[in-house]
Each structure stands twice: as C-alpha cells, then as structure tokens.
PDB file of C-alpha atoms in Angstrom:
ATOM      1  CA  MET A   1       0.161  -0.223   0.072  1.00 76.00           C
ATOM      2  CA  ALA A   2       1.180   3.158  -1.170  1.00 76.00           C
ATOM      3  CA  THR A   3       1.797   6.141   1.750  1.00 89.00           C
ATOM      4  CA  GLY A   4       0.468   9.190   2.471  1.00 89.00           C
ATOM      5  CA  THR A   5       4.215  11.153   1.644  1.00 92.00           C
ATOM      6  CA  ASP A   6       3.658   8.596  -2.257  1.00 93.00           C
ATOM      7  CA  GLN A   7       0.308   9.503  -3.117  1.00 93.00           C
ATOM      8  CA  ALA A   8       0.401  13.271  -2.834  1.00 95.00           C
ATOM      9  CA  VAL A   9       3.947  12.777  -4.887  1.00 96.00           C
ATOM     10  CA  GLY A  10       2.019  11.130  -7.239  1.00 95.00           C
ATOM     11  CA  PHE A  11      -1.376  13.706  -7.209  1.00 96.00           C
ATOM     12  CA  GLY A  12       1.186  15.745  -8.296  1.00 97.00           C
ATOM     13  CA  LEU A  13       2.977  14.108 -10.821  1.00 97.00           C
ATOM     14  CA  VAL A  14       0.483  13.817 -12.177  1.00 98.00           C
ATOM     15  CA  ALA A  15      -1.568  17.179 -11.564  1.00 98.00           C
ATOM     16  CA  VAL A  16       1.864  18.621 -14.178  1.00 97.00           C
ATOM     17  CA  SER A  17       1.497  15.833 -16.182  1.00 96.00           C
ATOM     18  CA  LEU A  18      -1.983  17.486 -16.788  1.00 98.00           C
ATOM     19  CA  ILE A  19      -0.928  21.258 -16.979  1.00 96.00           C
ATOM     20  CA  ILE A  20       1.641  20.530 -19.511  1.00 94.00           C
ATOM     21  CA  PHE A  21       0.004  18.167 -21.577  1.00 95.00           C
ATOM     22  CA  THR A  22      -3.616  21.286 -21.335  1.00 95.00           C
ATOM     23  CA  TYR A  23      -0.706  23.700 -21.983  1.00 94.00           C
ATOM     24  CA  TYR A  24       0.511  21.634 -25.397  1.00 94.00           C
ATOM     25  CA  THR A  25      -2.719  21.262 -26.675  1.00 94.00           C
ATOM     26  CA  THR A  26      -4.073  24.217 -26.269  1.00 93.00           C
ATOM     27  CA  TRP A  27      -1.066  25.713 -28.106  1.00 93.00           C
ATOM     28  CA  VAL A  28      -0.002  23.667 -31.407  1.00 93.00           C
ATOM     29  CA  ILE A  29      -3.725  22.628 -31.754  1.00 93.00           C
ATOM     30  CA  LEU A  30      -5.917  25.866 -30.609  1.00 93.00           C
ATOM     31  CA  LEU A  31      -3.002  28.580 -30.944  1.00 93.00           C
ATOM     32  CA  PRO A  32      -3.117  28.335 -34.672  1.00 91.00           C
ATOM     33  CA  PHE A  33      -7.361  28.959 -34.969  1.00 93.00           C
ATOM     34  CA  ILE A  34      -6.971  32.489 -33.111  1.00 92.00           C
ATOM     35  CA  ASP A  35      -6.589  35.261 -34.065  1.00 93.00           C
ATOM     36  CA  SER A  36      -3.025  36.146 -34.204  1.00 89.00           C
ATOM     37  CA  GLN A  37      -4.060  39.847 -31.938  1.00 92.00           C
ATOM     38  CA  HIS A  38      -6.012  38.145 -29.950  1.00 93.00           C
ATOM     39  CA  VAL A  39      -5.029  38.989 -25.943  1.00 94.00           C
ATOM     40  CA  ILE A  40      -3.942  35.217 -25.377  1.00 91.00           C
ATOM     41  CA  HIS A  41      -1.002  34.914 -28.230  1.00 92.00           C
ATOM     42  CA  LYS A  42       0.544  37.200 -25.089  1.00 91.00           C
ATOM     43  CA  TYR A  43       0.653  34.076 -22.992  1.00 91.00           C
ATOM     44  CA  PHE A  44       2.100  31.459 -25.146  1.00 93.00           C
ATOM     45  CA  LEU A  45       6.352  30.706 -26.373  1.00 91.00           C
ATOM     46  CA  PRO A  46       6.998  31.177 -30.233  1.00 91.00           C
ATOM     47  CA  ARG A  47       5.806  28.726 -32.716  1.00 88.00           C
ATOM     48  CA  ALA A  48       8.659  26.957 -33.045  1.00 90.00           C
ATOM     49  CA  TYR A  49       9.914  26.495 -30.046  1.00 93.00           C
ATOM     50  CA  ALA A  50       6.149  23.578 -30.243  1.00 91.00           C
ATOM     51  CA  VAL A  51       9.052  21.305 -32.429  1.00 92.00           C
ATOM     52  CA  LEU A  52      12.019  22.694 -30.149  1.00 95.00           C
ATOM     53  CA  LEU A  53      11.281  22.083 -26.920  1.00 93.00           C
ATOM     54  CA  PRO A  54       9.784  18.346 -27.374  1.00 93.00           C
ATOM     55  CA  LEU A  55      12.904  17.641 -30.140  1.00 96.00           C
ATOM     56  CA  ALA A  56      15.323  18.613 -26.899  1.00 97.00           C
ATOM     57  CA  ALA A  57      13.184  16.859 -23.737  1.00 95.00           C
ATOM     58  CA  GLY A  58      13.793  13.398 -26.062  1.00 96.00           C
ATOM     59  CA  LEU A  59      17.678  13.685 -26.738  1.00 97.00           C
ATOM     60  CA  LEU A  60      18.206  14.243 -22.975  1.00 97.00           C
ATOM     61  CA  LEU A  61      15.465  11.010 -22.779  1.00 96.00           C
ATOM     62  CA  LEU A  62      17.394   9.643 -24.943  1.00 97.00           C
ATOM     63  CA  LEU A  63      21.067  10.597 -23.696  1.00 96.00           C
ATOM     64  CA  PHE A  64      20.286   9.759 -20.021  1.00 95.00           C
ATOM     65  CA  VAL A  65      18.894   6.582 -21.424  1.00 95.00           C
ATOM     66  CA  ALA A  66      21.794   5.969 -23.311  1.00 94.00           C
ATOM     67  CA  LEU A  67      23.812   6.504 -20.033  1.00 93.00           C
ATOM     68  CA  TRP A  68      22.215   4.306 -17.937  1.00 92.00           C
ATOM     69  CA  VAL A  69      22.448   1.567 -20.306  1.00 92.00           C
ATOM     70  CA  GLY A  70      25.769   2.359 -20.978  1.00 89.00           C
ATOM     71  CA  ASP A  71      26.885   2.111 -16.572  1.00 86.00           C
ATOM     72  CA  CYS A  72      24.513  -1.143 -16.873  1.00 85.00           C
ATOM     73  CA  VAL A  73      26.920  -2.360 -19.145  1.00 82.00           C
ATOM     74  CA  PHE A  74      30.145  -1.183 -17.664  1.00 76.00           C
ATOM     75  CA  VAL A  75      28.875  -2.518 -14.249  1.00 73.00           C
ATOM     76  CA  VAL A  76      28.251  -5.723 -15.561  1.00 69.00           C
ATOM     77  CA  THR A  77      31.958  -6.226 -17.275  1.00 71.00           C
ATOM     78  CA  VAL A  78      33.891  -5.381 -14.511  1.00 61.00           C
ATOM     79  CA  PHE A  79      32.191  -6.776 -11.366  1.00 61.00           C
TER      80      PHE A  79
END
C-alpha cells in the first residue's frame, strides 16, 4: 500500500503532467485558429518552440537512457 507521501508525490506528478498537456495542446492545436492579435497569444511562446522543446526533451531522455544502459553494461563487465 502506498504511503501518504507516495500518494502526494503521485498526485503532484499527475497534476503537473495534466497542466503541461493542457498548455501544449492549447498551444499547438487551438492557438493557430485564434486571431494573432488576440490577447491569449501573449501567454504562449513562439510556435518554433513547439517543435524545439519536445525535441530537446526527447534528446535528453535518449541521453539519460544511453548513460544508464552504458553504466549497467560497465558495471556488469567490471564486476
């Protein structure tokens, strides 16, 4: 059974993920259909970042996975 701390951390992670998903979905899917002079556009980054940010996050994820796999292989071969 999960402790109260585990549940709070899990709830926080789900809440942050939901906020990021909502922001990104609004930014990429809904914003192109809203007039560019509308006030809502000032709350979002330029559209070029809609591709660059996920690309950078994916590359960082691949880097950390490669480092983790490399570390596991190194530990197995050394010991």
